[in-house]
Tab-separated table of C-alpha atoms and ligand atoms in Angstrom:
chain	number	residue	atom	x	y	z
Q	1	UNK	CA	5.187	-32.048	10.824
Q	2	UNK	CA	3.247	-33.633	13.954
Q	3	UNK	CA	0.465	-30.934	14.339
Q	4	UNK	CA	-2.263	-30.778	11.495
Q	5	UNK	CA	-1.734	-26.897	11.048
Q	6	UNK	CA	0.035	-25.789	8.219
Q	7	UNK	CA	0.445	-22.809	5.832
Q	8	UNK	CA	0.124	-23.797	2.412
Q	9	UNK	CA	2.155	-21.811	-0.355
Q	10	UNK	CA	1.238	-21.696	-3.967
Q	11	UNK	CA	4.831	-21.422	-5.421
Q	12	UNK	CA	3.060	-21.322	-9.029
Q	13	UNK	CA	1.199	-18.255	-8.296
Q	14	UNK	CA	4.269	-16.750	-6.987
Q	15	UNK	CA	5.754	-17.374	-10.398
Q	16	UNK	CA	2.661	-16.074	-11.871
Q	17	UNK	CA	2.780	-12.695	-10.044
Q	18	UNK	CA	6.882	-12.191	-10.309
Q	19	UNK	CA	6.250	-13.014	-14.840
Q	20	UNK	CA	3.297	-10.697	-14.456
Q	21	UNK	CA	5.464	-7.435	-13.152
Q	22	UNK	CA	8.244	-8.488	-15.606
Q	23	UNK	CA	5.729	-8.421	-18.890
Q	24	UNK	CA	4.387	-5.009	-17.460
Q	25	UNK	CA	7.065	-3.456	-16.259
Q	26	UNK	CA	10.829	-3.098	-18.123
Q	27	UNK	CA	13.872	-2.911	-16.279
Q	28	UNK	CA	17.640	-5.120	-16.298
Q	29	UNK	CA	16.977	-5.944	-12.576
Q	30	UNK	CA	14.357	-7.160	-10.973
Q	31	UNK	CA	15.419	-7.232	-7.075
Q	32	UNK	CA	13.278	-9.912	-4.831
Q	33	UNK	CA	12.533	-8.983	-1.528
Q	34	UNK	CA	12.536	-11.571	0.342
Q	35	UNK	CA	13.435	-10.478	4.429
Q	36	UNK	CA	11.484	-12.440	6.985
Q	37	UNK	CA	11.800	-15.699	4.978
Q	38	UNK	CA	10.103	-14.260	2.078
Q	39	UNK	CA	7.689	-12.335	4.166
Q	40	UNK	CA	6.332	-15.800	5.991
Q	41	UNK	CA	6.062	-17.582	3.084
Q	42	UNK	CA	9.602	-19.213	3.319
Q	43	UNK	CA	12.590	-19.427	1.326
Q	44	UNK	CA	11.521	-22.229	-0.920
Q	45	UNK	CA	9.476	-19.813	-3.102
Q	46	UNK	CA	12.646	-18.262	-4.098
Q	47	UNK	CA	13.069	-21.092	-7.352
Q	48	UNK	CA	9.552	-19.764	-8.334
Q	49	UNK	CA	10.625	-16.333	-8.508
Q	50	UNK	CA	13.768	-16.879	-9.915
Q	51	UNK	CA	11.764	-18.971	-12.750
Q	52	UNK	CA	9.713	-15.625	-12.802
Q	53	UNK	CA	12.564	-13.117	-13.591
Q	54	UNK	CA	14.020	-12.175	-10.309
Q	55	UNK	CA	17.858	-12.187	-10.587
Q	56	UNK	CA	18.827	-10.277	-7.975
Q	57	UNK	CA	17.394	-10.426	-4.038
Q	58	UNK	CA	16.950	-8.379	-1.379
Q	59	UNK	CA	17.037	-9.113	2.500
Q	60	UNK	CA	17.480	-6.919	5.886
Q	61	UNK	CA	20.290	-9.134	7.446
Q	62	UNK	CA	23.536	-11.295	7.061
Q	63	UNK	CA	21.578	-14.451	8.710
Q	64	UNK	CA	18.625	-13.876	6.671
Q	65	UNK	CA	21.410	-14.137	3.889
Q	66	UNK	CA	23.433	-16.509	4.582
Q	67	UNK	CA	20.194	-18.768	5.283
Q	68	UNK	CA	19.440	-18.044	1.817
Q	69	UNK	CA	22.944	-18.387	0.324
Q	70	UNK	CA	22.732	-21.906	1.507
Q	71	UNK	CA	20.701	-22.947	-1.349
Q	72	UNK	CA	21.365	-20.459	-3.828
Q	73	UNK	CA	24.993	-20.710	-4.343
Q	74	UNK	CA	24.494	-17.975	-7.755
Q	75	UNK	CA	21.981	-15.222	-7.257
Q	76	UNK	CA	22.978	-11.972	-6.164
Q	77	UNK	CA	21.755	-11.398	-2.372
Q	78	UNK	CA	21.939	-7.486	-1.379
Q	79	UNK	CA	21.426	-6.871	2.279
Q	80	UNK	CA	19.054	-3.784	3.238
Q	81	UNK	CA	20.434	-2.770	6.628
Q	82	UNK	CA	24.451	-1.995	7.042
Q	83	UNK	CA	26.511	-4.890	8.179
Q	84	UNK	CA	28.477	-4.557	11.569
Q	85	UNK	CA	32.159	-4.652	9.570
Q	86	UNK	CA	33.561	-7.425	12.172
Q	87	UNK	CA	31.495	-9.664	9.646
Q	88	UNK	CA	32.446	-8.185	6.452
Q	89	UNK	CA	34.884	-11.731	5.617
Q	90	UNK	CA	31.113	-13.397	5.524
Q	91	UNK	CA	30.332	-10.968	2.757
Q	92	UNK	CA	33.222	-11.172	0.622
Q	93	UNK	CA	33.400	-15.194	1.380
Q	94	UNK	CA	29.803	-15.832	0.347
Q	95	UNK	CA	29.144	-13.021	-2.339
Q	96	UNK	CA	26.985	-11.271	-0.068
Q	97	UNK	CA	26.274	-7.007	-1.290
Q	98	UNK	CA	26.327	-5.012	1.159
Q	99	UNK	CA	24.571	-1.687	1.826
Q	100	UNK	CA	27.438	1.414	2.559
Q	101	UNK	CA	25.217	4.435	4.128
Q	102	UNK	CA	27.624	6.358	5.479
Q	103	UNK	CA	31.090	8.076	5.387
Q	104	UNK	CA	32.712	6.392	8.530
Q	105	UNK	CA	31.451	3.286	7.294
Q	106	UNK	CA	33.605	3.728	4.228
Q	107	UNK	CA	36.774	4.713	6.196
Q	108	UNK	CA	36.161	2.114	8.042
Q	109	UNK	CA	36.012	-0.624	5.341
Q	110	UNK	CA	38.437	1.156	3.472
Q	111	UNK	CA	41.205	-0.597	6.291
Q	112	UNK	CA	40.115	-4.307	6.081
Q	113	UNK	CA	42.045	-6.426	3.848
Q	114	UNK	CA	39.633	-8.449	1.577
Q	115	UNK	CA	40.067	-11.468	-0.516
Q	116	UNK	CA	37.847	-11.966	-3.223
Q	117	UNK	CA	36.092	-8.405	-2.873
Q	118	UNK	CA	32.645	-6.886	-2.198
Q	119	UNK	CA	29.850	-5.843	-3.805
Q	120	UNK	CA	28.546	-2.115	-2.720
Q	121	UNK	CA	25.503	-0.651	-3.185
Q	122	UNK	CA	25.058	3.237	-1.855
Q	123	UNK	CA	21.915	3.811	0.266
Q	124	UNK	CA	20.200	7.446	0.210
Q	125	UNK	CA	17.755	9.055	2.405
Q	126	UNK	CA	15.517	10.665	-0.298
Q	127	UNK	CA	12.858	11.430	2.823
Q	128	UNK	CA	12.537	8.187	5.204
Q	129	UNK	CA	15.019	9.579	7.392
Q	130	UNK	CA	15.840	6.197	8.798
Q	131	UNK	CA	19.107	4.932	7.064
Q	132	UNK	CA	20.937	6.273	4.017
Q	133	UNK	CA	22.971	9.509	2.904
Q	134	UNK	CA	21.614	12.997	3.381
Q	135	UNK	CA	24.628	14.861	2.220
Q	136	UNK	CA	25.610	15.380	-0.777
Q	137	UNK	CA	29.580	15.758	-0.061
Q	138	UNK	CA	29.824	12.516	2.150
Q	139	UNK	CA	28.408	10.563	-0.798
Q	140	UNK	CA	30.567	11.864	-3.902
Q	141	UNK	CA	33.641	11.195	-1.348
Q	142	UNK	CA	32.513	8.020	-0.204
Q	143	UNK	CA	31.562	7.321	-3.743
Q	144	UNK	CA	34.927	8.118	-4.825
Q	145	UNK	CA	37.146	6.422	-2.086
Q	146	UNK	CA	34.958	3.413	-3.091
Q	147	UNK	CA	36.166	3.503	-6.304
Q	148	UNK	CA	39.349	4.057	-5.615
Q	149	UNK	CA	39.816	0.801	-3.254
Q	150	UNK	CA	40.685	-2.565	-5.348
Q	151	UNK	CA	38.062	-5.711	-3.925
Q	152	UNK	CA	35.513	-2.925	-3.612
Q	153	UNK	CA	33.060	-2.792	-6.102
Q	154	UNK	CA	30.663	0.051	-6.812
Q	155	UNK	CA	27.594	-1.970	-8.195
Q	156	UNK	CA	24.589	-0.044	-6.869
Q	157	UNK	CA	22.951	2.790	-5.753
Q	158	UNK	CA	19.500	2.991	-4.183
Q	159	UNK	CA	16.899	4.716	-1.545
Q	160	UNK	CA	12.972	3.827	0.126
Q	161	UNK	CA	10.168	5.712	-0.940
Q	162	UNK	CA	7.836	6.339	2.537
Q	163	UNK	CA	4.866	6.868	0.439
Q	164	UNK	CA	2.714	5.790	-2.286
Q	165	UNK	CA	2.750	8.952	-4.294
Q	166	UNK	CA	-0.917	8.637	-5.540
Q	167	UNK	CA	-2.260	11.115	-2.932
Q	168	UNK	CA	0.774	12.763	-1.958
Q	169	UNK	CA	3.380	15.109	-3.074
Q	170	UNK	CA	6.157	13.092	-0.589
Q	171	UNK	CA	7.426	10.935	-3.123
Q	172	UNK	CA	7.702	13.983	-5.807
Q	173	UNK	CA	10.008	15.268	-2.953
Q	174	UNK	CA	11.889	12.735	-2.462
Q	175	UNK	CA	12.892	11.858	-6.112
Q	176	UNK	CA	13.713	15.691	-5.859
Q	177	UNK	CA	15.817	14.486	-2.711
Q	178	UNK	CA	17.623	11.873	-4.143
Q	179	UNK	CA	18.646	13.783	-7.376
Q	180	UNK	CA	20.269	16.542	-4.785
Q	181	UNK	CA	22.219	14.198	-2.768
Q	182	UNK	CA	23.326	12.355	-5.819
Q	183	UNK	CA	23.808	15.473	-8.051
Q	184	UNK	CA	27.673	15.182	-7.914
Q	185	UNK	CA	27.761	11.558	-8.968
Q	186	UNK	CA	27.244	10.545	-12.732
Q	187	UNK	CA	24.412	8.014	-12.109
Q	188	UNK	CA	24.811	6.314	-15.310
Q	189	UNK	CA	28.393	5.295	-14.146
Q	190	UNK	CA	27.030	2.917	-11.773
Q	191	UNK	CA	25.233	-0.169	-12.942
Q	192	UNK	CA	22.379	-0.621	-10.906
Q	193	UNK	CA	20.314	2.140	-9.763
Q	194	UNK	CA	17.115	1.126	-8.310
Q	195	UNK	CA	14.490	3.532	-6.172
Q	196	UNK	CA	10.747	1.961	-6.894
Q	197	UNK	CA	9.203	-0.441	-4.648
Q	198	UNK	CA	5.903	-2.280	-5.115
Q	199	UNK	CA	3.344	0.521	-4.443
Q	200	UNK	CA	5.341	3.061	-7.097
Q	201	UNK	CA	6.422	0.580	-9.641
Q	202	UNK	CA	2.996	-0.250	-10.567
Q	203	UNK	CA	1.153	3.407	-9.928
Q	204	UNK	CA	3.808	6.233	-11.113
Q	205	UNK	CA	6.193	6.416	-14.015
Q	206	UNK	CA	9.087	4.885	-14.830
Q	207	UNK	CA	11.782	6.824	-13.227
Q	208	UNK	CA	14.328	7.743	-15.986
Q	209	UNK	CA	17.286	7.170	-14.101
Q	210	UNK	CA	16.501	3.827	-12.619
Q	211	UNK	CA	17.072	0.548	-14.605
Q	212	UNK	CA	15.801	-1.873	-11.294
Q	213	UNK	CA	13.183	-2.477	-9.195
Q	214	UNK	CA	12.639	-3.513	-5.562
Q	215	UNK	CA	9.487	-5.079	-4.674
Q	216	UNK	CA	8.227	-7.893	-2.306
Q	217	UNK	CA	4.493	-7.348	-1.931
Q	218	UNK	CA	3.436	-7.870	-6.028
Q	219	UNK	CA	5.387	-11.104	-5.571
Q	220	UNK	CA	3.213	-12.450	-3.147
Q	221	UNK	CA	-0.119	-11.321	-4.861
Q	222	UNK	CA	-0.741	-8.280	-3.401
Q	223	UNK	CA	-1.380	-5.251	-5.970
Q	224	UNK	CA	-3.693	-2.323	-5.131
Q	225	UNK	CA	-7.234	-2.793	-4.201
Q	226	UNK	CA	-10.095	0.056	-4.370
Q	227	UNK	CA	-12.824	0.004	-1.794
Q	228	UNK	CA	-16.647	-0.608	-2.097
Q	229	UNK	CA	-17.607	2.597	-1.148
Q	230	UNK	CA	-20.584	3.217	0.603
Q	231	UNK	CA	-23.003	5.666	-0.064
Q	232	UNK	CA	-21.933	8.652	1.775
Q	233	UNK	CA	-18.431	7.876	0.564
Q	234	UNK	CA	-19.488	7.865	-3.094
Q	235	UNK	CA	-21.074	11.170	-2.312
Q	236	UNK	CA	-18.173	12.572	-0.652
Q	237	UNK	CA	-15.630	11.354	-3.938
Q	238	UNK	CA	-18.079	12.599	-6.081
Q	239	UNK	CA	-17.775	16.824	-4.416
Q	240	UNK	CA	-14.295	15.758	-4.067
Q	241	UNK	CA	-13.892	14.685	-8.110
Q	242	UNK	CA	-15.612	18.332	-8.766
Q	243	UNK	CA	-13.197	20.512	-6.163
Q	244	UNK	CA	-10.269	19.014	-8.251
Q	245	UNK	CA	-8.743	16.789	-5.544
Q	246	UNK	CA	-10.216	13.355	-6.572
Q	247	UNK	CA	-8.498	10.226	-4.599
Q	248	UNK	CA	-6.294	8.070	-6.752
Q	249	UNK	CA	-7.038	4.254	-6.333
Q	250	UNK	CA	-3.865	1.984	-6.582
Q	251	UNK	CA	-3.802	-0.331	-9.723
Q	252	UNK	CA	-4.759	-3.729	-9.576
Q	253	UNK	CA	-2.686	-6.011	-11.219
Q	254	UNK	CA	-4.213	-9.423	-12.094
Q	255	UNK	CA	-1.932	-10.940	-8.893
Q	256	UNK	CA	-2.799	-13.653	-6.610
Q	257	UNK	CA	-1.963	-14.420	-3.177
Q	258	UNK	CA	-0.851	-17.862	-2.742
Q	259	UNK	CA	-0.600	-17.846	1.274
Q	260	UNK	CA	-3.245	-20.222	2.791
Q	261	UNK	CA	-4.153	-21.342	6.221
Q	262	UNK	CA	-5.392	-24.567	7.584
Q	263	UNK	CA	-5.976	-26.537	10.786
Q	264	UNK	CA	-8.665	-29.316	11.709
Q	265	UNK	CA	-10.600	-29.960	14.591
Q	266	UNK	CA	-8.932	-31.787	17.694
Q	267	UNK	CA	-11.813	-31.771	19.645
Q	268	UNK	CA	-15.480	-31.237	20.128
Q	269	UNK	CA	-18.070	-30.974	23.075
Q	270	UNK	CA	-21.456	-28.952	24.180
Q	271	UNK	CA	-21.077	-26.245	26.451
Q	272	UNK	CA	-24.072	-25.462	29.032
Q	273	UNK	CA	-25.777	-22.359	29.355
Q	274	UNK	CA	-23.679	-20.307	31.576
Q	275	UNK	CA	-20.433	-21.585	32.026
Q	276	UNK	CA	-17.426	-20.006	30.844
Q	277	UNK	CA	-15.169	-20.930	27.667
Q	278	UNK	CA	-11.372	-20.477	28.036
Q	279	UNK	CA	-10.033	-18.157	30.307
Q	280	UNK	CA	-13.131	-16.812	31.289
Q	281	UNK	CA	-13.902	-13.961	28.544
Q	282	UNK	CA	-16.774	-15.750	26.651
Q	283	UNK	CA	-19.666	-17.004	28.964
Q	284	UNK	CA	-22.162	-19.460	27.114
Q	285	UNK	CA	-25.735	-17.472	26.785
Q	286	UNK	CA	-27.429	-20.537	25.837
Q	287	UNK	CA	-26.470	-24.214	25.076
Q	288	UNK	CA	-24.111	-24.622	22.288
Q	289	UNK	CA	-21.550	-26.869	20.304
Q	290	UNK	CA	-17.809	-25.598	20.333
Q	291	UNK	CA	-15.278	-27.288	18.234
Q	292	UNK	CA	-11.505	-26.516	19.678
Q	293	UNK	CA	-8.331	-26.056	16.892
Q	294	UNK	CA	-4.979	-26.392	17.179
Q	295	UNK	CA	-3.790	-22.526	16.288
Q	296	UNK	CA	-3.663	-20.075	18.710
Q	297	UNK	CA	-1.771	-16.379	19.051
Q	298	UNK	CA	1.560	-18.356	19.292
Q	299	UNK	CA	0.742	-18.974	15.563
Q	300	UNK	CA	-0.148	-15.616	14.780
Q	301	UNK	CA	-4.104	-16.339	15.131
Q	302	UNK	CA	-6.219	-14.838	17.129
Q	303	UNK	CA	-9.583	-13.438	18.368
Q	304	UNK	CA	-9.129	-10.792	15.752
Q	305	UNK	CA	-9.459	-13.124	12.729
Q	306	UNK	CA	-13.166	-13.682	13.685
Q	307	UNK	CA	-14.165	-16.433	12.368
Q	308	UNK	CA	-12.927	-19.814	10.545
Q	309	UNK	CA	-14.556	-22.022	7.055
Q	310	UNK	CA	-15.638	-25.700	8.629
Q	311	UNK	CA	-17.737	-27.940	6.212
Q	312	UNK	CA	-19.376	-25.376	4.401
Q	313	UNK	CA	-19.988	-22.749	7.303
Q	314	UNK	CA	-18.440	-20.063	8.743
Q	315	UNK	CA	-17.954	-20.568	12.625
Q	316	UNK	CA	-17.035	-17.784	15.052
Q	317	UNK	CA	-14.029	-17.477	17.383
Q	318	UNK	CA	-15.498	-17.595	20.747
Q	319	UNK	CA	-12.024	-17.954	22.753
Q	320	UNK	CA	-8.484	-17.904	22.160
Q	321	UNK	CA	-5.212	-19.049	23.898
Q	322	UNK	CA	-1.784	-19.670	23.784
Q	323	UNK	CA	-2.294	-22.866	21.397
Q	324	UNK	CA	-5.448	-22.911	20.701
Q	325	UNK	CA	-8.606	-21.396	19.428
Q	326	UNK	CA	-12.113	-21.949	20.428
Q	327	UNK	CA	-15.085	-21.914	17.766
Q	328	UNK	CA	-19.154	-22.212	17.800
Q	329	UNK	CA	-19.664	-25.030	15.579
Q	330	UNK	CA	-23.118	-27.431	14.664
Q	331	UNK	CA	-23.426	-30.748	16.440
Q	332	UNK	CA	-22.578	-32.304	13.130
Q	333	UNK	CA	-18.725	-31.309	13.080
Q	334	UNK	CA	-16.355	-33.707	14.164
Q	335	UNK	CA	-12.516	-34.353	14.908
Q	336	UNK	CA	-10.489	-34.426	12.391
Q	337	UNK	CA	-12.743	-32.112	9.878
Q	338	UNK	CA	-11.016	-29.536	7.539
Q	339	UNK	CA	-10.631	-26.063	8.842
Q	340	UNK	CA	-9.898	-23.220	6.954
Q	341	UNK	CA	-8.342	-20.172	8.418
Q	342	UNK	CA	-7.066	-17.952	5.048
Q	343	UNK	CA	-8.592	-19.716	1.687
Q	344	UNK	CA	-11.304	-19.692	-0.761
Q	345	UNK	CA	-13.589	-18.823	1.721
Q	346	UNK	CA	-11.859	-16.220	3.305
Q	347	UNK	CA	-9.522	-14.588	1.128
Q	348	UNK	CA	-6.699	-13.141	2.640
Q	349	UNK	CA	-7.248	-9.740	2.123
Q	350	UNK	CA	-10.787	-10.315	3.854
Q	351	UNK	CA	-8.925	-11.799	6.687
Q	352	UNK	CA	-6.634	-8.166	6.338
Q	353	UNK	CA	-10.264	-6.484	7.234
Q	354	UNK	CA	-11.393	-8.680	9.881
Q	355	UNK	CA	-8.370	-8.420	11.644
Q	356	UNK	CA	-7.789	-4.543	10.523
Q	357	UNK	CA	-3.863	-5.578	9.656
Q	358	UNK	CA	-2.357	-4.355	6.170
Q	359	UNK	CA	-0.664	-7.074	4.182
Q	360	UNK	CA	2.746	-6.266	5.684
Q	361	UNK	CA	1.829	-7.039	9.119
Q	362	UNK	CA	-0.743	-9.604	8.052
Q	363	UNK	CA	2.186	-11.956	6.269
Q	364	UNK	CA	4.000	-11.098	9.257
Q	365	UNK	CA	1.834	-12.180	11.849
Q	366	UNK	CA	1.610	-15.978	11.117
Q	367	UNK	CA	4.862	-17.500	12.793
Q	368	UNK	CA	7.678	-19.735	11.835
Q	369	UNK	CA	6.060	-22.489	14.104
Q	370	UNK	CA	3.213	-22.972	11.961
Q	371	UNK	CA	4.365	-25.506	9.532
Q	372	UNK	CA	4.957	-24.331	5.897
Q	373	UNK	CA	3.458	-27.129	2.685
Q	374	UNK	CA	3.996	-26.133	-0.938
Q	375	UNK	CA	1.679	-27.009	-3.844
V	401	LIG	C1	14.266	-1.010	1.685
V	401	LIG	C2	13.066	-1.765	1.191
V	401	LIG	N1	12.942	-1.987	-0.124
V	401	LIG	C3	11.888	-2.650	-0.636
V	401	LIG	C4	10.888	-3.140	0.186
V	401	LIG	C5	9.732	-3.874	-0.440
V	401	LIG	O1	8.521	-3.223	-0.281
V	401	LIG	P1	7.207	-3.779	-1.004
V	401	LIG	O2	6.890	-5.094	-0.369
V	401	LIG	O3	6.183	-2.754	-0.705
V	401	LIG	O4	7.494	-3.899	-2.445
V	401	LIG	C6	10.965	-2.931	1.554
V	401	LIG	C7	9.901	-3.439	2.418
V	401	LIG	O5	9.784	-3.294	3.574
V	401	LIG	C8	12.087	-2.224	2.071
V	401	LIG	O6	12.230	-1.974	3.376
């Protein structure tokens, strides 16, 4: 690492989080998800969460498996997304589980000769219409032909909820969904079954056919969060409480996120009245101190973020650029002072307001060239 910017990962509040859903919540499998190197946060968390309870993980492609594999030779990996079948002799070499969505898929697999064998888990479209099952005759006869075929193994069956279900009847529908499709198939024949992700294992019932859980986001601190309302709003939830169709609030888990940002200054100077800072969008309206960082929306950070924590104050973004973002600053700051981007000072989920991302895309946003440290 040559550049002074770095992400800095709290694997122990990783491990927190994961032994906080697995005291709360009670299943046999507890399924990682982990796509995206662990949403940004990077593969090396994976020994926390393992400490933690996971024992099985979840990621959207072979690579982003394989990657993974390379260091742990033992866990379980299921991959999200169907594999194209000219690399199914990855799979059954590296113990990789693959997802089976559709009938022509089976047939298909159903003609390539295998040598240790696969690991198969169903996927069903329950209401995301976007991969998975929607027919209730493909699946029993995949289900079957699967079972059928030695070095294929029928471990797991599974689908995506598209909502929350606290203000919505969507996921009520699509439980209703899934127990259709799956109607001809005797569930507890097949050893993992496993619908909830983070938002529903933590805010609706356990789902009595299910004995695992998906998540990614409770792993990496994030829980529910209910807003200050204003007044107006308070008025407004108040009529609403009375009418019947109060809002639900997610539950907040005692999590923390453990994703941190920091850079430090690389250089300093005063900026006259007038002129222009970077490419021209911010003109000077009076004499002032900007400090310049080494981050910029190559890394993820931008305009949007608002401001940054140096020595005690917090210091707008005047200007940003490929590399590198522009700040108002005191005369007092210097090169080589401690800049905080995500922190103490500015929690991530306050950086989620400022820069009007959710979590997801917030995680996201922060690239792999920013340079990942771990406490
Ligand atoms: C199929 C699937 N399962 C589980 C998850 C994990 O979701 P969450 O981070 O909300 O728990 C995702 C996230 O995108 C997903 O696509």
């Amino acid at each position: 690492m040559y550049r002074n910017t770095y992400a800095l990962i709290d694997t122990k509040k990783i491990y927190e989080n994961v032994k906080c859903v697995v005291n709360n919540y009670h299943y046999d499998y507890y399924i990682g998800v982990v796509k995206n190197n662990a949403y940004n946060h990077g593969i090396e968390t994976i020994n926390a969460m393992i400490k933690g309870g996971i024992n099985y993980l979840a990621v959207s492609s072979l690579d982003e498996a394989l990657q993974i594999r390379k260091s742990y030779s033992k866990i379980p990996i299921l991959v999200l997304e169907p594999i194209d079948l000219k690399y199914i002799d990855q799979c059954d070499y590296y113990n990789i589980t693959i997802t089976v969505d559709n009938l022509k898929y089976v047939k298909e697999l159903l003609e390539i000769k295998l040598n240790k064998g696969i690991n198969i888990h169903l996927k069903v479209d329950s209401g995301m219409n976007r991969l998975g099952f929607n027919n209730a005759t493909e699946l029993k006869l995949s289900y079957e032909l699967i079972k059928k075929k030695e070095k294929l193994n029928l471990e797991g069956i599974y689908s995506h909820f598209a909502t929350s279900g606290l203000n919505d009847k969507y996921y009520n529908l699509q439980i209703a969904t899934f127990k259709k499709i799956t109607n001809d198939i005797d569930l507890s024949k097949i050893p993992i079954v496993h619908l909830d992700r983070s938002i529903t294992l933590v805010n609706k019932e356990k789902i009595s056919f299910c004995n695992a859980c998906r998540f990614g986001m409770l792993m990496y601190g994030i829980s529910g969060k209910k807003p200050t309302l204003g007044k107006k709003q308070k008025v407004k939830a108040f009529i609403k409480k009375i009418l019947g169709k109060e809002t639900k609030y997610p539950k907040e888990l005692p999590l923390n996120t453990a994703f941190e940002l920091y850079t430090e200054v690389m250089s300093v100077r005063k900026v006259d009245s007038g002129k222009y800072i970077g490419y021209g969008t911010y003109k000077a309206s009076e004499d002032l101190f900007i400090a310049t960082l080494p981050i910029g929306y190559a890394d993820g950070v931008d305009l949007s973020f608002r401001y940054v924590w140096i020595n005690g104050n917090y210091c707008e973004i005047l200007a940003e650029t490929m590399d590198m973002i522009m700040v108002r600053v005191s005369s007092k700051v210097k090169i080589g002072d401690k800049v905080e981007i995500i922190g103490k000072n500015i929690p991530f989920l306050k950086v989620c307001e400022n820069t009007r991302l959710n979590s997801y895309h917030l995680f996201n946003k922060i690239t792999s060239r920013v340079t990942r440290k771990y406490k």
